[in-house]
PDB file of C-alpha atoms in Angstrom:
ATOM      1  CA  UNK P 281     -10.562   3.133 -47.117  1.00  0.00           C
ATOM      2  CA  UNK P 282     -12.551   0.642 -44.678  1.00  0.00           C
ATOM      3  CA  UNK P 283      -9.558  -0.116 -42.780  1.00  0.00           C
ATOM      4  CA  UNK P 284      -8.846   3.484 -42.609  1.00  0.00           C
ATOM      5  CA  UNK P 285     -12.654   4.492 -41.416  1.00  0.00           C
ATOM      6  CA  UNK P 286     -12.539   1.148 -38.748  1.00  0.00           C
ATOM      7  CA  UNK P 287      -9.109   1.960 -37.614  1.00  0.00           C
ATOM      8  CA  UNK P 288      -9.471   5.507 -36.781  1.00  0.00           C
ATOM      9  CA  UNK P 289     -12.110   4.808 -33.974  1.00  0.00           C
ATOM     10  CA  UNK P 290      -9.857   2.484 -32.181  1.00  0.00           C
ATOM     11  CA  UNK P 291      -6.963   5.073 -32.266  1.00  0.00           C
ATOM     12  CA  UNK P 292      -9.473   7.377 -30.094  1.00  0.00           C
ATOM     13  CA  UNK P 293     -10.346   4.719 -27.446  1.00  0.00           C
ATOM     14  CA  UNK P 294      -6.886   4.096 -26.841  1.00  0.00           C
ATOM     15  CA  UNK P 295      -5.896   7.714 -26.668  1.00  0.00           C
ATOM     16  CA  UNK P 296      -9.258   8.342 -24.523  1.00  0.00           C
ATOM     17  CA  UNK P 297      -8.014   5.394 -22.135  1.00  0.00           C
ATOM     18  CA  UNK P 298      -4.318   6.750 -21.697  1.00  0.00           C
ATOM     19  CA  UNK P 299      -5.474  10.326 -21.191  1.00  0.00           C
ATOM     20  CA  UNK P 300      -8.514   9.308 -19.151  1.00  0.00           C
ATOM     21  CA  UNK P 301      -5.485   7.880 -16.775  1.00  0.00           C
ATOM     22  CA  UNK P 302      -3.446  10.423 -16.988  1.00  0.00           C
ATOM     23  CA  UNK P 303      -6.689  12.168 -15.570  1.00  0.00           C
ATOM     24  CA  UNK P 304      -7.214  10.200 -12.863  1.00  0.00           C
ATOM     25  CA  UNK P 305      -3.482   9.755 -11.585  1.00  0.00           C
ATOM     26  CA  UNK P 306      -2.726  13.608 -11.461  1.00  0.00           C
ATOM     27  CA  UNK P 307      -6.212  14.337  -9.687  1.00  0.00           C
ATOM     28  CA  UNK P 308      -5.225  12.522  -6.407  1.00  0.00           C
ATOM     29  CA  UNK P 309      -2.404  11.696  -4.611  1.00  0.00           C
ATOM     30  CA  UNK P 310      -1.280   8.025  -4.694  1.00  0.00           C
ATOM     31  CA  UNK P 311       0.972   7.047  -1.430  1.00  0.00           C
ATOM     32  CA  UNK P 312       2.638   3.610  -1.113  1.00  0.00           C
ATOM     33  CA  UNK P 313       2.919   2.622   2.460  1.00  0.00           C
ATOM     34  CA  UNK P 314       4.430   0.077   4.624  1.00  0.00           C
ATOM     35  CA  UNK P 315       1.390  -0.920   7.372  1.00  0.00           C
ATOM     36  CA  UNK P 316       2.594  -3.824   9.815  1.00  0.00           C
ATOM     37  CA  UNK P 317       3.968  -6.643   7.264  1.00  0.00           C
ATOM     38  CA  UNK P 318       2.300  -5.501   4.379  1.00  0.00           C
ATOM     39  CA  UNK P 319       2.246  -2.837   1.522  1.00  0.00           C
ATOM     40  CA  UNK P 320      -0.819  -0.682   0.601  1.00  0.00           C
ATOM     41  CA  UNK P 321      -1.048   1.760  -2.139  1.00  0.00           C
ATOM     42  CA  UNK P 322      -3.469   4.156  -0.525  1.00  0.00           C
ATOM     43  CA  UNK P 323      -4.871   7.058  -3.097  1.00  0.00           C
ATOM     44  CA  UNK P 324      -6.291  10.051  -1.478  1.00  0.00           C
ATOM     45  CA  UNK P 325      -8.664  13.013  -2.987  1.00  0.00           C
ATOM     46  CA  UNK P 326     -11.298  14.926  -3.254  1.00  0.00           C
ATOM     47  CA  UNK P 327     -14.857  13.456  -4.750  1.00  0.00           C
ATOM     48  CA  UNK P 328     -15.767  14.904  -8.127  1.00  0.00           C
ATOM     49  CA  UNK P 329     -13.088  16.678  -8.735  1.00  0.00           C
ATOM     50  CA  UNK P 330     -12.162  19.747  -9.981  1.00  0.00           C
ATOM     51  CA  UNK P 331     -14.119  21.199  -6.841  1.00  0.00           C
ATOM     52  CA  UNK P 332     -15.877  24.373  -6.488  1.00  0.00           C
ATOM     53  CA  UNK P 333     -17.518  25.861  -3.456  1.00  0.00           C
ATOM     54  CA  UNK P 334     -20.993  24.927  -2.567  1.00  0.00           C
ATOM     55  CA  UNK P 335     -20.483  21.430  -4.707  1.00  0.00           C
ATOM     56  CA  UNK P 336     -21.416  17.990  -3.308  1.00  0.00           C
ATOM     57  CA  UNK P 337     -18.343  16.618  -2.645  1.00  0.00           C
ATOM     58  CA  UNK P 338     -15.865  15.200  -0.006  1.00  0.00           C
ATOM     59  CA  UNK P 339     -12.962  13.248   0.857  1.00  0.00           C
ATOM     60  CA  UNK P 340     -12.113   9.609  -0.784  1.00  0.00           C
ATOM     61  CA  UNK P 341      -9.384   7.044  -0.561  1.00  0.00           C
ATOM     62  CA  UNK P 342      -8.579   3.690  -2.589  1.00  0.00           C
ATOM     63  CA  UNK P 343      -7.252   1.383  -0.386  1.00  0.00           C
ATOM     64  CA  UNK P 344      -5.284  -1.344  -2.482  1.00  0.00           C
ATOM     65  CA  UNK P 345      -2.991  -4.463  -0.762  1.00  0.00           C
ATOM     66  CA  UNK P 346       0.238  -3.687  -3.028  1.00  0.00           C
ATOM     67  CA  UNK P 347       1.509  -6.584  -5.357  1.00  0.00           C
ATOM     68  CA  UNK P 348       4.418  -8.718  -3.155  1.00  0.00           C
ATOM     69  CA  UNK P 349       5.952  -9.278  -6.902  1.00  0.00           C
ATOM     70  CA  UNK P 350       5.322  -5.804  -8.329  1.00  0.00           C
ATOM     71  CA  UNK P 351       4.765  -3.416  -5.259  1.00  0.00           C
ATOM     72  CA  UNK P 352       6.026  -0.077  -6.663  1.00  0.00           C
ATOM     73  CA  UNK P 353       3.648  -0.298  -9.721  1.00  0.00           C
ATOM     74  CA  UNK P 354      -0.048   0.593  -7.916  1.00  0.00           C
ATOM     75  CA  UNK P 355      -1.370  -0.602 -11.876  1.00  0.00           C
ATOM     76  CA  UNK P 356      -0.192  -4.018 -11.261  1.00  0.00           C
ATOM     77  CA  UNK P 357      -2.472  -6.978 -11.748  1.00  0.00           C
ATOM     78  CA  UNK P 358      -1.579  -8.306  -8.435  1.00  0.00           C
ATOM     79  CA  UNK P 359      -3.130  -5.724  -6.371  1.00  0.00           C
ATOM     80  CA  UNK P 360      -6.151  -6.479  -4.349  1.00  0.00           C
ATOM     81  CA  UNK P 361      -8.786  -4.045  -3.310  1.00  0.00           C
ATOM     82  CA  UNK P 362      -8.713  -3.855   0.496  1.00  0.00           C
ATOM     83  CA  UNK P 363     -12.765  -3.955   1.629  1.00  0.00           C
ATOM     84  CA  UNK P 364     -14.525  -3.610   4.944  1.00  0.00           C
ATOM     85  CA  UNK P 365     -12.209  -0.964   6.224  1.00  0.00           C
ATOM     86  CA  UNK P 366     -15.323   1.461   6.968  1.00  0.00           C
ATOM     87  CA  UNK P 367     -15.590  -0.357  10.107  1.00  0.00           C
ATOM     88  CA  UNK P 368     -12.071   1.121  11.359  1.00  0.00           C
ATOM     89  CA  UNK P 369     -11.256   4.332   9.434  1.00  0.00           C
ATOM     90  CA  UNK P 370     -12.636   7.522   9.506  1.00  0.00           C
ATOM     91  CA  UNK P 371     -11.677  10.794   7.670  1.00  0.00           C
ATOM     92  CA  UNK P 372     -11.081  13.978   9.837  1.00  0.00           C
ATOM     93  CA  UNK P 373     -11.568  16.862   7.434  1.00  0.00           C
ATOM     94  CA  UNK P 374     -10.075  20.488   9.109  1.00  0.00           C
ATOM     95  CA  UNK P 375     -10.073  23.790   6.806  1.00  0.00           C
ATOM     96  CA  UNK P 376      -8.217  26.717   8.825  1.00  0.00           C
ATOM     97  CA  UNK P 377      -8.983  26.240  12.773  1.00  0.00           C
ATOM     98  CA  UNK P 378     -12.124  24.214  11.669  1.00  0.00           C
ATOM     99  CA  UNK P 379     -11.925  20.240  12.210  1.00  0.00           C
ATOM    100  CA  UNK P 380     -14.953  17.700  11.741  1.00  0.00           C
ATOM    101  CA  UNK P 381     -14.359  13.679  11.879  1.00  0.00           C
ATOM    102  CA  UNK P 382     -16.452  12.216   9.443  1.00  0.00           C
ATOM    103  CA  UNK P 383     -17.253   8.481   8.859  1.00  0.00           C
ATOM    104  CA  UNK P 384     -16.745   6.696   5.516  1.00  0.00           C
ATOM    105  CA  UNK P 385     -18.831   4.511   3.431  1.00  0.00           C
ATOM    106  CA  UNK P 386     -18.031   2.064   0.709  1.00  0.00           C
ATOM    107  CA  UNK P 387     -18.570   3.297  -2.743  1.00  0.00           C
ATOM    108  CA  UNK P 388     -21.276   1.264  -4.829  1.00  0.00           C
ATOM    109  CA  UNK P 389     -19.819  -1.576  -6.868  1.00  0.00           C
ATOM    110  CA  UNK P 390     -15.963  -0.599  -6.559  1.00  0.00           C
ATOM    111  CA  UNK P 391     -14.228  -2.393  -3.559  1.00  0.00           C
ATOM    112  CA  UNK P 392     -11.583  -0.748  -1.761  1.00  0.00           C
ATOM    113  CA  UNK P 393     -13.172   2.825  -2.631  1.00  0.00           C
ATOM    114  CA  UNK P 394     -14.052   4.563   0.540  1.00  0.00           C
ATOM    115  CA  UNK P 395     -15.912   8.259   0.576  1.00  0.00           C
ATOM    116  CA  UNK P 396     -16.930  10.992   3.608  1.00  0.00           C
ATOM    117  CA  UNK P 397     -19.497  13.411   1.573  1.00  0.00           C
ATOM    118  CA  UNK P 398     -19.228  17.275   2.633  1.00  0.00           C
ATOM    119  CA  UNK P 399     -20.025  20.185   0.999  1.00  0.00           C
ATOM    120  CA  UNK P 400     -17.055  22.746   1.131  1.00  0.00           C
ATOM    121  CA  UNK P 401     -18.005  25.527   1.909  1.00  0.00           C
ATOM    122  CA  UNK P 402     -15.073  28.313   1.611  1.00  0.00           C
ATOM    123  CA  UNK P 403     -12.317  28.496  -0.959  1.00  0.00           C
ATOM    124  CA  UNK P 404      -9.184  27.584   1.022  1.00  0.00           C
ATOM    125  CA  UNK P 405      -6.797  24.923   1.936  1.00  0.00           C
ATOM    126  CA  UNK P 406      -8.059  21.153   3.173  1.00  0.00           C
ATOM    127  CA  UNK P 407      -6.350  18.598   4.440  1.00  0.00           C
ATOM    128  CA  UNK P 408      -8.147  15.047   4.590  1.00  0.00           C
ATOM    129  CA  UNK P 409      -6.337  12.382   7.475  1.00  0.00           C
ATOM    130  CA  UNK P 410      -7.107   9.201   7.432  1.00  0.00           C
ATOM    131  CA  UNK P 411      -7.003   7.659  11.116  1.00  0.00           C
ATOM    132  CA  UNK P 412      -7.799   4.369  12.236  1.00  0.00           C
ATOM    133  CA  UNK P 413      -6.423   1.078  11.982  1.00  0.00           C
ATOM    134  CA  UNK P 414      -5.021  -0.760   8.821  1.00  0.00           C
ATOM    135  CA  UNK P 415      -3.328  -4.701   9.521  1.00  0.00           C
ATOM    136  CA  UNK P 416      -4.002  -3.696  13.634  1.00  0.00           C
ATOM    137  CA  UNK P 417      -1.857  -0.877  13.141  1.00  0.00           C
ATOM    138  CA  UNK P 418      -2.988   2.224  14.053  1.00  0.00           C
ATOM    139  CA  UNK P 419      -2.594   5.267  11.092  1.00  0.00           C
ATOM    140  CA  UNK P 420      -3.335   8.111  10.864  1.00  0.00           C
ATOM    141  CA  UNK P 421      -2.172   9.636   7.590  1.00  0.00           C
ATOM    142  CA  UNK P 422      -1.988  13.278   6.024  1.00  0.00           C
ATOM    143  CA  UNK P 423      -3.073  14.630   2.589  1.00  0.00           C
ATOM    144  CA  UNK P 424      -3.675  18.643   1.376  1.00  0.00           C
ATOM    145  CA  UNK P 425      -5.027  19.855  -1.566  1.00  0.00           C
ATOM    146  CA  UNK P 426      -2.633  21.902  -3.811  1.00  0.00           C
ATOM    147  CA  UNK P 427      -3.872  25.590  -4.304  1.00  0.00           C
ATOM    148  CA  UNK P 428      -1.182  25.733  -7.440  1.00  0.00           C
ATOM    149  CA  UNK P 429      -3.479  23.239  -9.822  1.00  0.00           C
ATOM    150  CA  UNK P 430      -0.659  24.321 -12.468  1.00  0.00           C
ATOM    151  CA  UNK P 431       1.476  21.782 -10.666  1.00  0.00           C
ATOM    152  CA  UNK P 432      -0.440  20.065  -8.136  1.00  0.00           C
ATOM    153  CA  UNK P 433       2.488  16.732  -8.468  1.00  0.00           C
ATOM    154  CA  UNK P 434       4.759  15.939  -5.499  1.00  0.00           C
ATOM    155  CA  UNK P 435       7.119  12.953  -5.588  1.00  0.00           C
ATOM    156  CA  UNK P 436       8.797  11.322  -3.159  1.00  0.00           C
ATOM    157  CA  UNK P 437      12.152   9.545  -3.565  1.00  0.00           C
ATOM    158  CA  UNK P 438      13.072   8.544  -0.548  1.00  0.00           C
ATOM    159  CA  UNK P 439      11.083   6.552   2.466  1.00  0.00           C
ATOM    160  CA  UNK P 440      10.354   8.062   5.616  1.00  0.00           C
ATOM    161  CA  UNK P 441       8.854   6.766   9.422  1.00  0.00           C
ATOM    162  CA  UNK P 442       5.349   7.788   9.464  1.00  0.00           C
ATOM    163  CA  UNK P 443       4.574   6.425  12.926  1.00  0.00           C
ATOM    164  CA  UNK P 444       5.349   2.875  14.633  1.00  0.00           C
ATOM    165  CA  UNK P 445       5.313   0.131  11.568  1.00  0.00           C
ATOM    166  CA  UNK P 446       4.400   2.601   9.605  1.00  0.00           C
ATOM    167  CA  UNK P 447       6.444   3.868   6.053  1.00  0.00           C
ATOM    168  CA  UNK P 448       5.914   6.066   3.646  1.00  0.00           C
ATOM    169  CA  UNK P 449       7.946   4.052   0.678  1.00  0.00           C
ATOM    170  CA  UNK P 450       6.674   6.142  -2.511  1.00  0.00           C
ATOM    171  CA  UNK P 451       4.581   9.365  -3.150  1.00  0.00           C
ATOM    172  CA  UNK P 452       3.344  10.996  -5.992  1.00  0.00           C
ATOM    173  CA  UNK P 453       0.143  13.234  -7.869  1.00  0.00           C
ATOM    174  CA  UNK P 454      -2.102  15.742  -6.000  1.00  0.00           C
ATOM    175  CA  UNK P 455      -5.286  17.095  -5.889  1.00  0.00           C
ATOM    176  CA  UNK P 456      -6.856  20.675  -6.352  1.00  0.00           C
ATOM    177  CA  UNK P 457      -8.361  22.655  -3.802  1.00  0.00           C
ATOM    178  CA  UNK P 458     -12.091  23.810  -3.713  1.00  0.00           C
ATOM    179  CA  UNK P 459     -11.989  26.673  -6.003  1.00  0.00           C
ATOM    180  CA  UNK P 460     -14.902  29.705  -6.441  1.00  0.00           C
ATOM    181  CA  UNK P 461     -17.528  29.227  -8.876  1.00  0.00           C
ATOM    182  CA  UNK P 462     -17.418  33.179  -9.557  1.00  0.00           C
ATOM    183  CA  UNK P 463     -15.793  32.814 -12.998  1.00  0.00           C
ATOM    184  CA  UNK P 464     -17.609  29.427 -14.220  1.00  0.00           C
ATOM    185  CA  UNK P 465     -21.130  30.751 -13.116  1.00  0.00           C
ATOM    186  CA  UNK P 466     -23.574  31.145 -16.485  1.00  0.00           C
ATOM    187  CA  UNK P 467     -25.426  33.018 -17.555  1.00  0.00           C
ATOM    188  CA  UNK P 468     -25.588  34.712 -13.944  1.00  0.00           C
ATOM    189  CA  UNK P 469     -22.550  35.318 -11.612  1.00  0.00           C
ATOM    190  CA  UNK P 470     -22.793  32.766  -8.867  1.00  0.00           C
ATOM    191  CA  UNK P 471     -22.978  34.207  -5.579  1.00  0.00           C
ATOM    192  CA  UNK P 472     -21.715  31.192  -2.767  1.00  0.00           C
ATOM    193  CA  UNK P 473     -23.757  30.312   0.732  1.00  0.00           C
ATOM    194  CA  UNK P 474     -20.957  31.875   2.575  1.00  0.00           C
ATOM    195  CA  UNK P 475     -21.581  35.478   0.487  1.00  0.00           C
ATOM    196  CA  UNK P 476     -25.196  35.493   1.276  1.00  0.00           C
ATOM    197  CA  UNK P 477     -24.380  35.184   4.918  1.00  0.00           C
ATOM    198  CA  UNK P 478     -21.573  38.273   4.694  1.00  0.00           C
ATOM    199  CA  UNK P 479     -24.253  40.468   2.961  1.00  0.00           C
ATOM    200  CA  UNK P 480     -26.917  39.504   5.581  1.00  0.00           C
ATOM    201  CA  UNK P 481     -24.819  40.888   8.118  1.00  0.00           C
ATOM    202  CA  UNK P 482     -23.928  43.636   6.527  1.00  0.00           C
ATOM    203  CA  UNK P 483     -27.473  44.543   5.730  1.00  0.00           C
ATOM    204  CA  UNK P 484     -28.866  43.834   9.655  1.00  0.00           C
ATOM    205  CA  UNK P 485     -25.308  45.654  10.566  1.00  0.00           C
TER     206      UNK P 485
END
């Protein structure tokens, strides 16, 4: 019976680990690219995710130097966090005809983690590019939320030219757009920034 009551709890931290990755890897996309001479595993999403309007949240990338032995597996022990890139990448956020270029900043205690904090605003589509320079070669690489969060997973199984020494060797996961807080607001409705504004107008119409 005490193996039984000791067991059980170690069962449910491995199943919480596994699922808690599961988690993770479906709520960005991870891209494995081929920068100058070297490989990077660069994962790309949104901050806080899921995302409604009106939340704190933004764009963020892990930037990880791919294993030379391993490079295909982004969980491999010989990766390497890639720091100090805030000094030559920014993010430029655009939703609809809307574009803003927004510097990042290294996330406390976790090298290679990079974030641009925003606070969307409208329920739509974003895309978040990364542009700057990676091993002196200048990127600058796409991602776009997925509106269908039922199956926000893309894979890719063949490589394709990016830009000069640039690759695209492996894609796969995806993240969820900003979504409305109408149905999740309690015990009031939630009403967003942008619906205040429409009735103001309407009102001083």
């Amino acid at each position: 019976m005490e193996k039984q009551i000791f067991l059980a709890p170690a069962i449910m931290s491995v199943l919480l680990v596994v699922f808690s990755s599961n988690v993770i890897s479906y709520a960005h996309e991870e891209r494995l690219y081929s920068i100058g001479d070297k490989d990077y595993w660069i994962t790309v999403g949104s901050i806080n995710e899921p995302v409604f309007v009106d939340d704190k949240s933004g764009a963020e990338a892990f930037i990880l130097l791919a294993d030379p032995s391993d490079p295909l597996n982004p969980e491999s022990n010989g990766t390497v966090p890639v720091e100090g890139l805030d000094k030559f990448l920014k993010f430029e956020i655009s939703a609809g005809d809307k574009k803003k270029i927004m510097s990042i900043k290294p996330a406390w205690n976790d090298p290679g983690h990079y974030e641009s904090t925003f606070y969307p605003t409208i329920e739509t589509t974003y895309n978040y590019k990364l542009i700057g320079m990676i091993n002196n070669v200048t990127i600058a690489l796409d991602y776009q939320c997925n509106e269908n969060l039922l199956d926000p997973t893309t894979n890719l199984n063949s490589t394709e030219q990016i830009s000069d020494n640039v690759l695209l060797k492996s894609k796969t996961g995806g993240f969820g757009c900003p979504q409305s807080r109408q149905d999740v607001g309690f015990p009031e409705p939630f009403t967003s920034n942008q619906d205040l504004v429409n009735m103001i107008k309407e009102v001083i119409k």
